[in-house]
Amino acid sequence: MKRLLFFIPILLFTVSSCRDDIVVKNTPENVFLAFWNTMNDRYVYFEEKKINWDSIYTIYYPKAVAAKDENELFSIMSEIVVQFKDSHLYLAKSSTEGAGYLSDSTSYYYLVPIMYYYGFMPYAKYYDQYFTTYQYATKNYAYVSYSSFAFKQDISFVISTLDSLNLRDGLILDIRNNGGGYLDNALELASLFYAGEHTVLYKTPKMSPKRNDFSNPIPVKYTGRNIVPGTVPIILLTEARTYSAGNLFAYIMKDLPNCITVGERTGGGGSPIMSEYLPNGWVLNYPYIKNFSSKGVNMENGLEPNVHVNYVLYKDTIIDIQLKKAISILDSINSRRR
Amino acid sequence: MTYRLFCSICCFLFSISIIAQRNDYTQFREWSGGIGSMDYMNAAAIPSGLPGTVYRLEYRSGKISKRNANRIFEFAARTDYAYMLRRGLSTDLNKPYYHGEVKLEAICRQNIPVPIPNFTIDAGLGFSMNMLAGYNPTCTYENLYNEVYPYGNWFVSPDMHFKINYQANKFIFKGGFNAPLLVAGYFQEFQNMPYYSINNFGSVVKYYICPNTFAFITDYFRFDGFLSAMYLLKNSDKSQLHIKLTYSYESLNSTIHYNSEQKQKQMLSVGLVIRRK
């Protein structure tokens, strides 16, 4: 009886400790299955990207199982990733090597002489790598280039710069080269251009592993700081490299009555990224939520500007026809005002 | 049927409280520290699981009821910290995951008599508060990609407790387990979380503080067991000092909001117990 009583907890320990499935072993098969299952349960854009995920399994699973080493496995999985044409889907093998889709958009580059050519002077009060400002020499126009949201943003620095610029008759906001970054940064920057609480987007999180089980749209609200008043005409320059948080920023700005978007369709990227470890230490980055604009447009498909102007790169020249168009729109708005 | 069962249990508990073997101490305090291994997976952050080393600090105190010498009230506070990392991987992305847990517990146990000398059995109910959080150092402002999210949950639960004690001269051997019957609190939703933190701290805090889960043992199954040996170091008229060696085992298997979480923890702890007579 004594032995029997003491045997009870030992028996319970034994029964419940027979588990070795928590830490998945690092084999090519398990790496592929972890990748496939995570995507299957959590990726949100199968429909938009027109990918048949089940057929991917049928085609690539046997190849992955037969992979001789990590390099071969990586090239098999890279083949899958690029088919999505989704820059938020990124399989990282190391901190310097990974597989993902790079858009073949126009390669915009920024040249100081362009600004001089169009009558802008550098506004040197503040300087930041991603935040460049110019003041029009003869008119009350200012130019602000915001080329990334992927850094720790000091919004007070942006506010004091905008306060000191002379932008009474117009502001050209250039996010053509803005490939995105942190959502917080985009929301903070956009809040400088409107007053009061504003529904900036609707989010529809995935509610279960089922492919199309999304929640009803949930409004995401943000309170504006109204640093640039609604009386100032704003021209927002966009192009295909305007992506992710840059794309979200463009959608918020387009809703403002005093903003006109000029340039090319943005690259899309309507979701923040989630990252997960695979059994071999690689990291799978994927979009995990669908965002819709305040008008209900799926942000993944990019934003078509109000005035479409293709970016044409004239080599070794100082012609920027999108900037030129922005200035001419501001001129016409101001001539009508007078 | 349920009413009859309830009455039978009440009668049983009342009768054993009269005839049960009485405790030979009035209160105790216990401090212990331990080390062990842990395997952990969380579908929301580390779906392929990670192995790790876990460290524990624990404090327990108990008091025998003045009205009923076979009833003991216990309070326990436990904190676990785990360092989880897969060894032997070639990629530089392989970073450790830090995992912490805090458990506060109030327990009421009753001695159940058994017709064997030196044997006692305790059964009881407890109420515990649990908090768990995991964090990866990649989650900084410098990494846009490869930033594995933190995770966390908190919950309160009524727990069942069962314990066997056997005394042999200076040794006391114990074995037992506890398990939550149901949980209520906050668990991470499948893919929904606060969207931004700047300018929004209040609502983010509110989101994590507000409970969003009520689940039964079928969705949240945790088994927390132990085997221990206590040795009497010092005996005086007023108190006893024991050294205690404990092997503990914890297993978790839960699926809440479609996020599965599994854990297996095995630990060895050493502690000191002071019992007042």
Coordinates of C-alpha atoms in Angstrom, one line a residue:
Chain A
M1 CA 0.0 0.0 0.0
K2 CA 2.8 2.4 0.9
R3 CA 4.6 1.7 -2.3
L4 CA 1.4 2.0 -4.3
L5 CA 0.6 5.4 -2.8
F6 CA 4.1 6.8 -3.5
F7 CA 4.0 5.3 -6.9
I8 CA 1.0 7.5 -8.0
P9 CA 3.0 10.8 -8.5
I10 CA 5.9 8.9 -10.1
L11 CA 3.4 7.3 -12.5
L12 CA 1.9 10.7 -13.3
F13 CA 5.3 12.1 -14.0
T14 CA 6.2 9.3 -16.3
V15 CA 3.0 9.6 -18.3
S16 CA 3.2 13.3 -18.7
S17 CA 6.9 13.5 -19.4
C18 CA 6.8 11.3 -22.5
R19 CA 7.0 14.3 -24.9
D20 CA 9.7 15.2 -27.4
D21 CA 7.7 17.2 -29.9
I22 CA 8.1 20.6 -28.4
V23 CA 11.4 21.5 -30.0
V24 CA 11.2 20.6 -33.7
K25 CA 14.4 18.9 -35.0
N26 CA 16.5 20.7 -37.5
T27 CA 16.0 18.6 -40.7
P28 CA 15.3 19.9 -44.2
E29 CA 11.8 18.3 -44.0
N30 CA 11.0 20.0 -40.7
V31 CA 12.3 23.4 -41.9
F32 CA 10.1 23.2 -45.0
L33 CA 7.1 22.1 -43.0
A34 CA 7.6 24.9 -40.4
F35 CA 7.8 27.4 -43.3
W36 CA 4.8 25.9 -45.1
N37 CA 2.6 25.6 -42.0
T38 CA 3.4 29.1 -40.8
M39 CA 2.6 30.6 -44.2
N40 CA -0.5 28.4 -44.4
D41 CA -1.8 29.5 -41.0
R42 CA -0.7 33.1 -40.9
Y43 CA 0.0 34.7 -44.3
V44 CA -2.8 37.1 -45.4
Y45 CA -2.4 37.8 -49.1
F46 CA -2.8 34.4 -50.9
E47 CA -5.8 35.8 -52.7
E48 CA -4.2 39.1 -53.7
K49 CA -1.0 37.3 -54.9
K50 CA -3.0 34.6 -56.7
I51 CA -0.9 31.8 -55.1
N52 CA -2.2 28.3 -54.8
W53 CA -0.4 27.3 -51.6
D54 CA -1.5 23.7 -51.6
S55 CA 0.1 23.2 -55.0
I56 CA 3.3 24.8 -53.7
Y57 CA 3.4 22.0 -51.2
T58 CA 2.8 19.3 -53.8
I59 CA 5.6 20.7 -56.0
Y60 CA 8.2 21.7 -53.4
Y61 CA 7.9 19.3 -50.5
P62 CA 9.6 16.4 -52.3
K63 CA 12.4 18.7 -53.4
A64 CA 12.9 20.0 -49.9
V65 CA 13.0 16.6 -48.3
A66 CA 15.6 15.6 -50.8
A67 CA 17.8 18.7 -50.3
K68 CA 21.4 17.7 -49.6
D69 CA 22.4 20.7 -47.6
E70 CA 21.2 24.1 -46.3
N71 CA 22.2 25.9 -49.5
E72 CA 20.0 23.7 -51.7
L73 CA 17.1 24.0 -49.3
F74 CA 17.5 27.7 -49.3
S75 CA 17.4 27.9 -53.0
I76 CA 14.2 25.8 -53.1
M77 CA 12.5 28.0 -50.6
S78 CA 13.7 31.1 -52.3
E79 CA 12.0 30.0 -55.5
I80 CA 8.7 29.9 -53.5
V81 CA 9.2 33.3 -51.8
V82 CA 9.9 35.3 -55.0
Q83 CA 6.7 34.0 -56.6
F84 CA 4.6 36.1 -54.3
K85 CA 6.1 39.4 -55.5
D86 CA 5.7 40.6 -52.0
S87 CA 8.6 42.6 -50.5
H88 CA 7.2 42.0 -47.0
L89 CA 7.7 38.3 -47.4
Y90 CA 11.4 37.7 -46.7
L91 CA 13.2 34.6 -45.7
A92 CA 16.4 35.5 -43.9
K93 CA 19.3 33.0 -43.9
S94 CA 21.6 35.3 -42.0
S95 CA 21.7 38.9 -41.2
T96 CA 23.2 39.6 -44.6
E97 CA 21.6 37.0 -46.8
G98 CA 18.0 36.3 -47.6
A99 CA 15.4 35.7 -50.2
G100 CA 12.7 38.2 -51.1
Y101 CA 11.1 40.1 -53.9
L102 CA 12.6 43.4 -55.0
S103 CA 10.4 45.6 -57.1
D104 CA 11.7 46.6 -60.5
S105 CA 10.5 50.1 -60.1
T106 CA 12.3 53.2 -61.4
S107 CA 15.5 53.9 -59.6
Y108 CA 14.9 57.3 -58.2
Y109 CA 17.9 59.2 -57.0
Y110 CA 18.2 62.5 -55.5
L111 CA 20.4 65.3 -56.7
V112 CA 21.0 68.6 -55.1
P113 CA 21.4 70.4 -58.5
I114 CA 17.9 69.4 -59.4
M115 CA 16.6 71.5 -56.5
Y116 CA 18.7 74.5 -57.5
Y117 CA 17.5 74.1 -61.1
Y118 CA 13.9 74.4 -59.9
G119 CA 14.5 77.3 -57.6
F120 CA 14.9 75.7 -54.2
M121 CA 17.7 76.5 -51.8
P122 CA 18.9 74.0 -49.1
Y123 CA 17.3 74.8 -45.7
A124 CA 20.2 74.1 -43.5
K125 CA 18.8 74.8 -40.1
Y126 CA 18.5 71.1 -39.4
Y127 CA 19.9 68.2 -41.2
D128 CA 19.0 64.5 -41.0
Q129 CA 19.9 61.6 -43.3
Y130 CA 16.3 60.9 -44.1
F131 CA 14.7 64.3 -43.7
T132 CA 15.9 66.9 -46.2
T133 CA 14.3 70.4 -46.5
Y134 CA 14.5 73.1 -49.1
Q135 CA 13.0 76.5 -49.3
Y136 CA 11.9 78.1 -52.6
A137 CA 14.0 81.1 -53.2
T138 CA 11.3 83.4 -54.5
K139 CA 8.0 81.9 -53.4
N140 CA 6.4 80.7 -50.2
Y141 CA 6.9 77.1 -51.1
A142 CA 8.9 74.5 -49.1
Y143 CA 10.1 71.1 -50.2
V144 CA 10.5 68.3 -47.7
S145 CA 11.9 64.9 -48.6
Y146 CA 11.2 62.1 -46.1
S147 CA 13.0 59.1 -47.5
S148 CA 12.5 56.5 -44.7
F149 CA 10.5 55.5 -41.7
A150 CA 13.0 52.8 -40.7
F151 CA 14.7 54.7 -37.9
K152 CA 13.9 56.1 -34.5
Q153 CA 12.1 59.3 -35.4
D154 CA 12.4 62.5 -33.4
I155 CA 9.1 64.2 -34.3
S156 CA 9.9 67.4 -32.3
F157 CA 12.8 67.9 -34.7
V158 CA 10.4 67.6 -37.7
I159 CA 7.9 69.9 -36.0
S160 CA 10.4 72.7 -35.3
T161 CA 11.6 72.4 -38.9
L162 CA 8.1 72.7 -40.4
D163 CA 7.4 75.6 -38.0
S164 CA 10.4 77.5 -39.3
L165 CA 9.9 76.9 -43.0
N166 CA 8.0 79.4 -45.1
L167 CA 5.4 77.1 -46.6
R168 CA 2.4 79.5 -46.6
D169 CA 1.6 78.9 -50.3
G170 CA 2.5 75.3 -50.6
L171 CA 4.5 72.3 -49.4
I172 CA 5.9 69.6 -51.6
L173 CA 6.3 66.4 -49.6
D174 CA 8.5 63.9 -51.4
I175 CA 8.3 60.3 -50.3
R176 CA 9.3 58.8 -53.7
N177 CA 12.2 57.0 -52.2
N178 CA 10.5 56.0 -49.0
G179 CA 10.5 52.2 -48.8
G180 CA 8.8 52.2 -45.4
G181 CA 9.8 51.3 -41.9
Y182 CA 7.8 51.6 -38.7
L183 CA 4.1 52.2 -38.7
D184 CA 4.4 54.5 -35.7
N185 CA 6.7 56.8 -37.6
A186 CA 4.3 57.1 -40.6
L187 CA 1.3 57.8 -38.3
E188 CA 3.3 60.4 -36.3
L189 CA 4.4 62.2 -39.4
A190 CA 0.9 62.2 -41.0
S191 CA -0.6 63.5 -37.7
L192 CA 1.3 66.8 -38.3
F193 CA -1.1 67.6 -41.2
Y194 CA -4.5 67.3 -39.7
A195 CA -6.4 68.3 -36.6
G196 CA -8.5 66.1 -34.2
E197 CA -9.1 62.4 -34.1
H198 CA -9.0 60.8 -37.5
T199 CA -9.6 57.2 -38.7
V200 CA -6.3 56.7 -40.4
L201 CA -7.0 53.1 -41.6
Y202 CA -9.0 49.9 -40.9
K203 CA -7.3 46.8 -39.9
T204 CA -8.6 43.3 -40.4
P205 CA -6.5 40.8 -38.4
K206 CA -6.6 37.1 -39.2
M207 CA -8.6 35.4 -36.5
S208 CA -7.7 31.8 -37.0
P209 CA -5.5 29.6 -39.2
K210 CA -8.3 29.3 -41.7
R211 CA -7.2 30.9 -45.0
N212 CA -9.9 33.7 -45.2
D213 CA -10.9 34.1 -41.6
F214 CA -10.5 37.8 -41.1
S215 CA -12.1 40.0 -38.5
N216 CA -14.5 42.8 -39.5
P217 CA -12.6 46.0 -40.2
I218 CA -11.5 47.7 -37.0
P219 CA -10.9 51.4 -37.2
V220 CA -7.5 52.6 -36.2
K221 CA -7.7 56.2 -34.9
Y222 CA -5.0 58.7 -34.5
T223 CA -5.0 62.3 -33.1
G224 CA -3.6 65.0 -35.3
R225 CA -1.3 67.7 -34.2
N226 CA -2.2 70.2 -37.0
I227 CA 1.3 71.6 -37.3
V228 CA 0.7 72.4 -41.0
P229 CA -2.8 73.9 -41.2
G230 CA -5.4 72.8 -43.7
T231 CA -5.1 76.0 -45.7
V232 CA -1.6 75.1 -47.0
P233 CA -1.8 73.2 -50.3
I234 CA 0.3 70.0 -50.1
I235 CA 1.6 68.1 -53.1
L236 CA 2.7 64.5 -52.2
L237 CA 5.2 63.0 -54.6
T238 CA 5.0 59.2 -54.9
E239 CA 6.3 56.4 -57.1
A240 CA 6.6 52.6 -57.1
R241 CA 9.3 52.6 -54.4
T242 CA 7.0 54.3 -52.0
Y243 CA 6.2 51.1 -50.1
S244 CA 4.9 49.7 -46.8
A245 CA 4.7 52.5 -44.2
G246 CA 5.4 55.0 -47.0
N247 CA 2.4 53.6 -48.8
L248 CA 0.3 53.9 -45.7
F249 CA 1.4 57.5 -45.2
A250 CA 0.4 58.2 -48.8
Y251 CA -3.1 56.8 -48.2
I252 CA -3.6 58.9 -45.1
M253 CA -2.4 62.1 -46.8
K254 CA -4.5 61.5 -49.9
D255 CA -7.6 61.6 -47.7
L256 CA -6.8 65.2 -46.6
P257 CA -8.7 67.8 -48.6
N258 CA -5.7 70.0 -49.0
C259 CA -3.4 67.3 -50.4
I260 CA -2.9 66.3 -54.1
T261 CA -0.8 63.2 -54.9
V262 CA 1.4 63.4 -57.9
G263 CA 3.7 60.8 -59.5
E264 CA 3.4 57.0 -60.0
R265 CA 1.4 54.3 -58.3
T266 CA 2.9 53.4 -54.9
G267 CA 4.4 49.9 -54.5
G268 CA 1.8 48.7 -52.0
G269 CA 2.8 46.8 -48.9
G270 CA -0.3 47.1 -46.8
S271 CA 0.7 45.2 -43.7
P272 CA 3.2 45.2 -40.9
I273 CA 5.6 42.3 -40.7
M274 CA 5.8 39.5 -38.2
S275 CA 8.9 37.3 -37.9
E276 CA 9.3 33.7 -36.7
Y277 CA 12.2 31.3 -36.3
L278 CA 12.4 28.2 -38.4
P279 CA 14.0 25.1 -36.8
N280 CA 17.4 25.9 -38.4
G281 CA 17.5 29.5 -37.1
W282 CA 16.4 31.1 -40.4
V283 CA 13.8 33.8 -39.9
L284 CA 10.6 34.0 -41.9
N285 CA 9.2 37.5 -42.2
Y286 CA 5.6 37.8 -43.5
P287 CA 2.7 40.2 -43.5
Y288 CA 0.2 39.3 -40.9
I289 CA -2.7 41.7 -41.1
K290 CA -4.7 43.3 -43.9
N291 CA -4.9 47.1 -43.9
F292 CA -7.6 49.1 -45.6
S293 CA -7.6 52.8 -46.2
S294 CA -10.2 55.0 -44.5
K295 CA -12.2 54.7 -47.7
G296 CA -12.0 50.9 -47.6
V297 CA -9.4 50.4 -50.3
N298 CA -7.0 47.4 -49.8
M299 CA -3.6 49.1 -49.3
E300 CA -1.7 46.0 -50.6
N301 CA -2.4 47.1 -54.1
G302 CA -0.8 50.5 -53.9
L303 CA -2.2 54.0 -54.3
E304 CA -2.9 55.6 -57.7
P305 CA -2.0 59.3 -57.4
N306 CA -4.5 62.1 -58.3
V307 CA -2.1 63.2 -61.0
H308 CA -0.2 60.5 -62.7
V309 CA 3.2 61.5 -64.0
N310 CA 5.8 58.9 -64.9
Y311 CA 9.2 59.3 -63.5
V312 CA 11.6 59.5 -66.4
L313 CA 15.3 59.4 -65.5
Y314 CA 17.2 61.6 -67.9
K315 CA 20.7 60.5 -67.4
D316 CA 23.2 63.3 -66.4
T317 CA 20.6 65.9 -66.5
I318 CA 18.7 67.8 -63.8
I319 CA 15.2 67.2 -65.0
D320 CA 12.6 65.9 -62.6
I321 CA 9.2 66.1 -64.3
Q322 CA 7.3 65.0 -61.2
L323 CA 8.7 67.9 -59.2
K324 CA 8.1 70.2 -62.1
K325 CA 4.5 69.1 -62.2
A326 CA 4.2 69.7 -58.4
I327 CA 5.4 73.2 -58.7
S328 CA 3.1 74.0 -61.6
I329 CA 0.1 72.7 -59.6
L330 CA 1.0 74.9 -56.6
D331 CA 1.4 77.8 -59.0
S332 CA -2.0 77.3 -60.5
I333 CA -3.6 76.9 -57.0
N334 CA -2.0 80.1 -55.8
S335 CA -2.9 82.0 -59.0
R336 CA -6.6 81.0 -58.5
R337 CA -6.4 82.1 -54.9
R338 CA -5.3 85.6 -56.0
Chain B
M1 CA -26.7 13.8 -9.5
T2 CA -24.3 16.8 -9.1
Y3 CA -26.0 17.7 -5.9
R4 CA -25.6 14.2 -4.5
L5 CA -21.9 14.2 -5.5
F6 CA -21.4 17.6 -3.9
C7 CA -23.0 16.4 -0.6
S8 CA -21.0 13.2 -0.6
I9 CA -17.7 15.2 -1.0
C10 CA -18.8 17.6 1.8
C11 CA -19.6 14.7 4.1
F12 CA -16.3 13.0 3.3
L13 CA -14.3 16.2 3.9
F14 CA -16.1 16.8 7.2
S15 CA -15.5 13.2 8.5
I16 CA -11.8 13.2 7.5
S17 CA -11.3 16.5 9.2
I18 CA -12.3 14.8 12.5
I19 CA -10.3 11.7 12.2
A20 CA -7.3 12.9 10.3
Q21 CA -3.8 12.8 11.6
R22 CA -2.9 16.2 13.1
N23 CA 0.1 18.2 11.9
D24 CA 3.0 18.5 14.4
Y25 CA 3.8 22.1 13.5
T26 CA 1.8 25.3 13.4
Q27 CA 3.5 27.2 10.6
F28 CA 6.4 26.9 8.2
R29 CA 8.5 29.0 5.8
E30 CA 10.5 27.7 2.9
W31 CA 13.0 29.4 0.6
S32 CA 14.4 27.5 -2.3
G33 CA 16.3 28.0 -5.6
G34 CA 16.6 25.7 -8.5
I35 CA 17.9 25.0 -12.0
G36 CA 16.7 22.8 -14.8
S37 CA 15.9 22.4 -18.4
M38 CA 13.0 23.7 -20.4
D39 CA 11.5 23.1 -23.8
Y40 CA 9.1 25.7 -24.9
M41 CA 7.1 26.5 -28.0
N42 CA 4.6 29.3 -28.7
A43 CA 2.9 29.4 -32.1
A44 CA 2.7 33.2 -32.0
A45 CA 6.4 33.7 -31.6
I46 CA 8.5 30.5 -31.7
P47 CA 6.5 27.9 -33.4
S48 CA 9.4 25.5 -33.8
G49 CA 10.2 25.6 -30.2
L50 CA 13.4 26.3 -28.3
P51 CA 15.3 24.4 -25.6
G52 CA 16.7 26.3 -22.6
T53 CA 18.0 26.5 -19.1
V54 CA 15.6 27.6 -16.5
Y55 CA 16.3 29.1 -13.0
R56 CA 13.9 29.3 -10.2
L57 CA 13.4 31.2 -6.9
E58 CA 10.6 30.2 -4.7
Y59 CA 9.1 31.2 -1.3
R60 CA 6.4 29.3 0.5
S61 CA 4.8 29.9 3.8
G62 CA 2.0 28.1 5.6
K63 CA -0.1 28.1 8.7
I64 CA -2.2 25.5 10.3
S65 CA -5.8 26.5 10.8
K66 CA -6.5 27.3 14.5
R67 CA -10.0 25.9 14.2
N68 CA -9.1 22.8 12.4
A69 CA -5.6 21.4 12.9
N70 CA -5.9 19.3 9.7
R71 CA -6.3 22.2 7.5
I72 CA -3.4 24.3 6.3
F73 CA -3.3 27.6 4.5
E74 CA -0.4 28.2 2.2
F75 CA 1.0 31.1 0.3
A76 CA 3.6 30.6 -2.5
A77 CA 5.5 33.0 -4.7
R78 CA 7.6 31.6 -7.5
T79 CA 9.6 33.2 -10.3
D80 CA 11.2 31.4 -13.2
Y81 CA 13.7 32.8 -15.7
A82 CA 14.7 30.9 -18.8
Y83 CA 17.4 31.4 -21.3
M84 CA 16.5 29.6 -24.5
L85 CA 18.7 29.0 -27.5
R86 CA 19.2 26.3 -30.1
R87 CA 22.9 25.3 -30.0
G88 CA 25.0 24.4 -33.1
L89 CA 23.2 26.5 -35.7
S90 CA 25.3 28.2 -38.3
T91 CA 23.3 31.4 -38.9
D92 CA 24.0 34.6 -37.0
L93 CA 20.3 35.1 -36.7
N94 CA 20.2 32.5 -34.0
K95 CA 19.6 34.7 -30.9
P96 CA 18.6 33.7 -27.4
Y97 CA 15.0 34.1 -26.2
Y98 CA 14.4 35.2 -22.6
H99 CA 11.4 33.8 -20.9
G100 CA 10.1 34.8 -17.4
E101 CA 7.3 33.6 -15.3
V102 CA 5.8 34.7 -12.0
K103 CA 3.3 32.7 -10.0
L104 CA 1.5 33.8 -6.9
E105 CA -0.6 31.2 -5.1
A106 CA -2.9 30.9 -2.2
I107 CA -3.8 27.3 -1.2
C108 CA -6.1 25.6 1.3
R109 CA -5.3 22.0 1.9
Q110 CA -6.8 19.3 4.0
N111 CA -5.2 16.2 5.5
I112 CA -6.8 13.0 4.3
P113 CA -6.2 10.1 6.7
V114 CA -4.9 6.9 5.5
P115 CA -4.6 3.7 7.6
I116 CA -0.8 3.6 7.3
P117 CA 1.6 4.9 9.9
N118 CA 3.6 8.0 8.9
F119 CA 1.7 8.5 5.7
T120 CA -0.5 11.5 5.1
I121 CA -2.3 12.7 2.0
D122 CA -3.3 16.3 1.4
A123 CA -5.8 17.5 -1.1
G124 CA -7.0 21.0 -1.6
L125 CA -7.9 24.0 -3.7
G126 CA -5.8 27.0 -4.6
F127 CA -6.1 30.2 -6.4
S128 CA -3.2 31.4 -8.4
M129 CA -2.1 34.4 -10.5
N130 CA 0.3 33.7 -13.3
M131 CA 2.2 36.0 -15.5
L132 CA 4.5 35.0 -18.4
A133 CA 6.5 37.0 -20.9
G134 CA 9.1 36.2 -23.6
Y135 CA 11.5 38.6 -25.2
N136 CA 14.1 38.4 -27.9
P137 CA 16.9 41.0 -28.2
T138 CA 16.3 41.4 -31.9
C139 CA 13.1 43.3 -31.1
T140 CA 14.7 46.7 -31.2
Y141 CA 14.2 49.8 -33.3
E142 CA 17.2 48.8 -35.4
N143 CA 15.7 45.8 -37.0
L144 CA 12.8 46.1 -39.4
Y145 CA 13.0 42.5 -40.6
N146 CA 14.0 39.5 -38.5
E147 CA 12.5 41.0 -35.4
V148 CA 10.9 38.2 -33.4
Y149 CA 8.0 39.6 -31.4
P150 CA 7.7 39.4 -27.7
Y151 CA 4.8 37.5 -26.3
G152 CA 3.0 37.3 -22.9
N153 CA 0.0 36.4 -21.0
W154 CA -1.5 36.6 -17.5
F155 CA -4.3 34.7 -15.9
V156 CA -5.9 33.7 -12.7
S157 CA -7.0 30.2 -12.0
P158 CA -8.5 28.0 -9.4
D159 CA -6.2 25.0 -9.0
M160 CA -6.5 21.5 -7.6
H161 CA -3.7 20.3 -5.3
F162 CA -2.8 16.8 -4.2
K163 CA 0.1 15.8 -2.0
I164 CA 1.5 12.6 -0.4
N165 CA 3.8 12.8 2.7
Y166 CA 5.8 10.0 4.2
Q167 CA 7.9 10.4 7.3
A168 CA 10.8 8.1 8.1
N169 CA 12.9 9.2 11.1
K170 CA 14.7 12.4 10.0
F171 CA 13.5 12.2 6.5
I172 CA 10.2 13.4 5.1
F173 CA 9.4 12.4 1.5
K174 CA 6.7 14.2 -0.5
G175 CA 5.2 13.9 -3.8
G176 CA 2.3 15.8 -5.4
F177 CA 0.9 17.8 -8.2
N178 CA -1.4 20.7 -9.0
A179 CA -3.3 21.7 -12.1
P180 CA -5.5 24.6 -13.0
L181 CA -9.1 23.8 -13.5
L182 CA -9.8 26.8 -15.6
V183 CA -8.1 30.0 -16.5
A184 CA -9.3 33.6 -17.0
G185 CA -7.1 36.4 -18.1
Y186 CA -5.3 37.8 -21.1
F187 CA -3.8 35.6 -23.8
Q188 CA -2.4 36.8 -27.1
E189 CA -5.0 36.8 -29.9
F190 CA -4.2 35.0 -33.1
Q191 CA -2.9 37.9 -35.1
N192 CA -4.4 40.9 -33.5
M193 CA -2.5 43.3 -31.3
P194 CA -2.3 47.0 -30.6
Y195 CA -1.2 48.8 -33.7
Y196 CA 1.0 51.6 -32.5
S197 CA 2.4 52.7 -29.2
I198 CA 3.4 56.4 -29.6
N199 CA 0.6 58.7 -28.6
N200 CA -1.4 55.7 -27.6
F201 CA 0.2 54.3 -24.4
G202 CA -3.0 54.3 -22.4
S203 CA -5.0 52.2 -24.7
V204 CA -2.1 49.8 -25.2
V205 CA -1.9 49.3 -21.5
K206 CA -5.7 48.9 -21.3
Y207 CA -5.6 46.2 -24.0
Y208 CA -3.1 44.1 -22.1
I209 CA -4.7 44.6 -18.7
C210 CA -8.3 43.7 -19.8
P211 CA -9.0 40.0 -19.7
N212 CA -10.0 38.4 -23.0
T213 CA -10.0 34.7 -22.2
F214 CA -11.9 32.2 -20.2
A215 CA -10.8 28.6 -20.8
F216 CA -11.2 25.2 -19.2
I217 CA -8.7 22.5 -18.5
T218 CA -9.4 21.0 -22.0
D219 CA -7.9 24.1 -23.6
Y220 CA -5.3 24.9 -21.0
F221 CA -3.8 21.8 -19.5
R222 CA -0.9 22.3 -17.1
F223 CA 0.5 19.6 -14.8
D224 CA 2.8 20.8 -12.1
G225 CA 4.3 18.0 -10.1
F226 CA 7.1 17.4 -7.7
L227 CA 9.0 14.8 -5.6
S228 CA 10.9 16.0 -2.7
A229 CA 13.0 14.8 0.2
M230 CA 13.4 16.8 3.5
Y231 CA 16.0 16.1 6.0
L232 CA 15.9 17.4 9.6
L233 CA 19.0 19.5 10.3
K234 CA 18.1 21.0 13.7
N235 CA 15.3 20.3 16.2
S236 CA 14.5 22.5 19.1
D237 CA 11.5 22.9 21.4
K238 CA 10.1 25.7 19.3
S239 CA 11.2 25.0 15.7
Q240 CA 12.7 22.6 13.2
L241 CA 15.1 23.3 10.4
H242 CA 15.0 21.1 7.4
I243 CA 17.0 21.0 4.2
K244 CA 14.9 20.1 1.2
L245 CA 15.8 18.7 -2.2
T246 CA 13.0 18.8 -4.9
Y247 CA 12.7 17.5 -8.3
S248 CA 9.8 19.2 -10.1
Y249 CA 8.2 18.7 -13.4
E250 CA 5.9 21.0 -15.3
S251 CA 4.1 20.2 -18.5
L252 CA 1.8 22.6 -20.4
N253 CA -0.3 22.0 -23.5
S254 CA -2.7 24.8 -24.4
T255 CA -4.5 26.2 -27.4
I256 CA -6.1 29.5 -26.8
H257 CA -7.2 31.9 -29.6
Y258 CA -5.8 29.2 -32.0
N259 CA -2.3 29.9 -30.6
S260 CA -0.8 26.7 -29.2
E261 CA 1.7 26.9 -26.4
Q262 CA 3.6 23.9 -25.1
K263 CA 6.1 23.7 -22.3
Q264 CA 8.1 21.0 -20.5
K265 CA 10.2 21.9 -17.6
Q266 CA 12.3 19.7 -15.3
M267 CA 14.1 21.2 -12.3
L268 CA 16.1 20.4 -9.3
S269 CA 15.8 22.8 -6.3
V270 CA 17.4 23.1 -3.0
G271 CA 15.7 24.8 -0.1
L272 CA 15.6 25.5 3.6
V273 CA 12.4 24.9 5.6
I274 CA 11.7 26.3 9.0
R275 CA 8.8 24.8 10.9
R276 CA 7.5 26.3 14.1
K277 CA 5.8 24.0 16.6

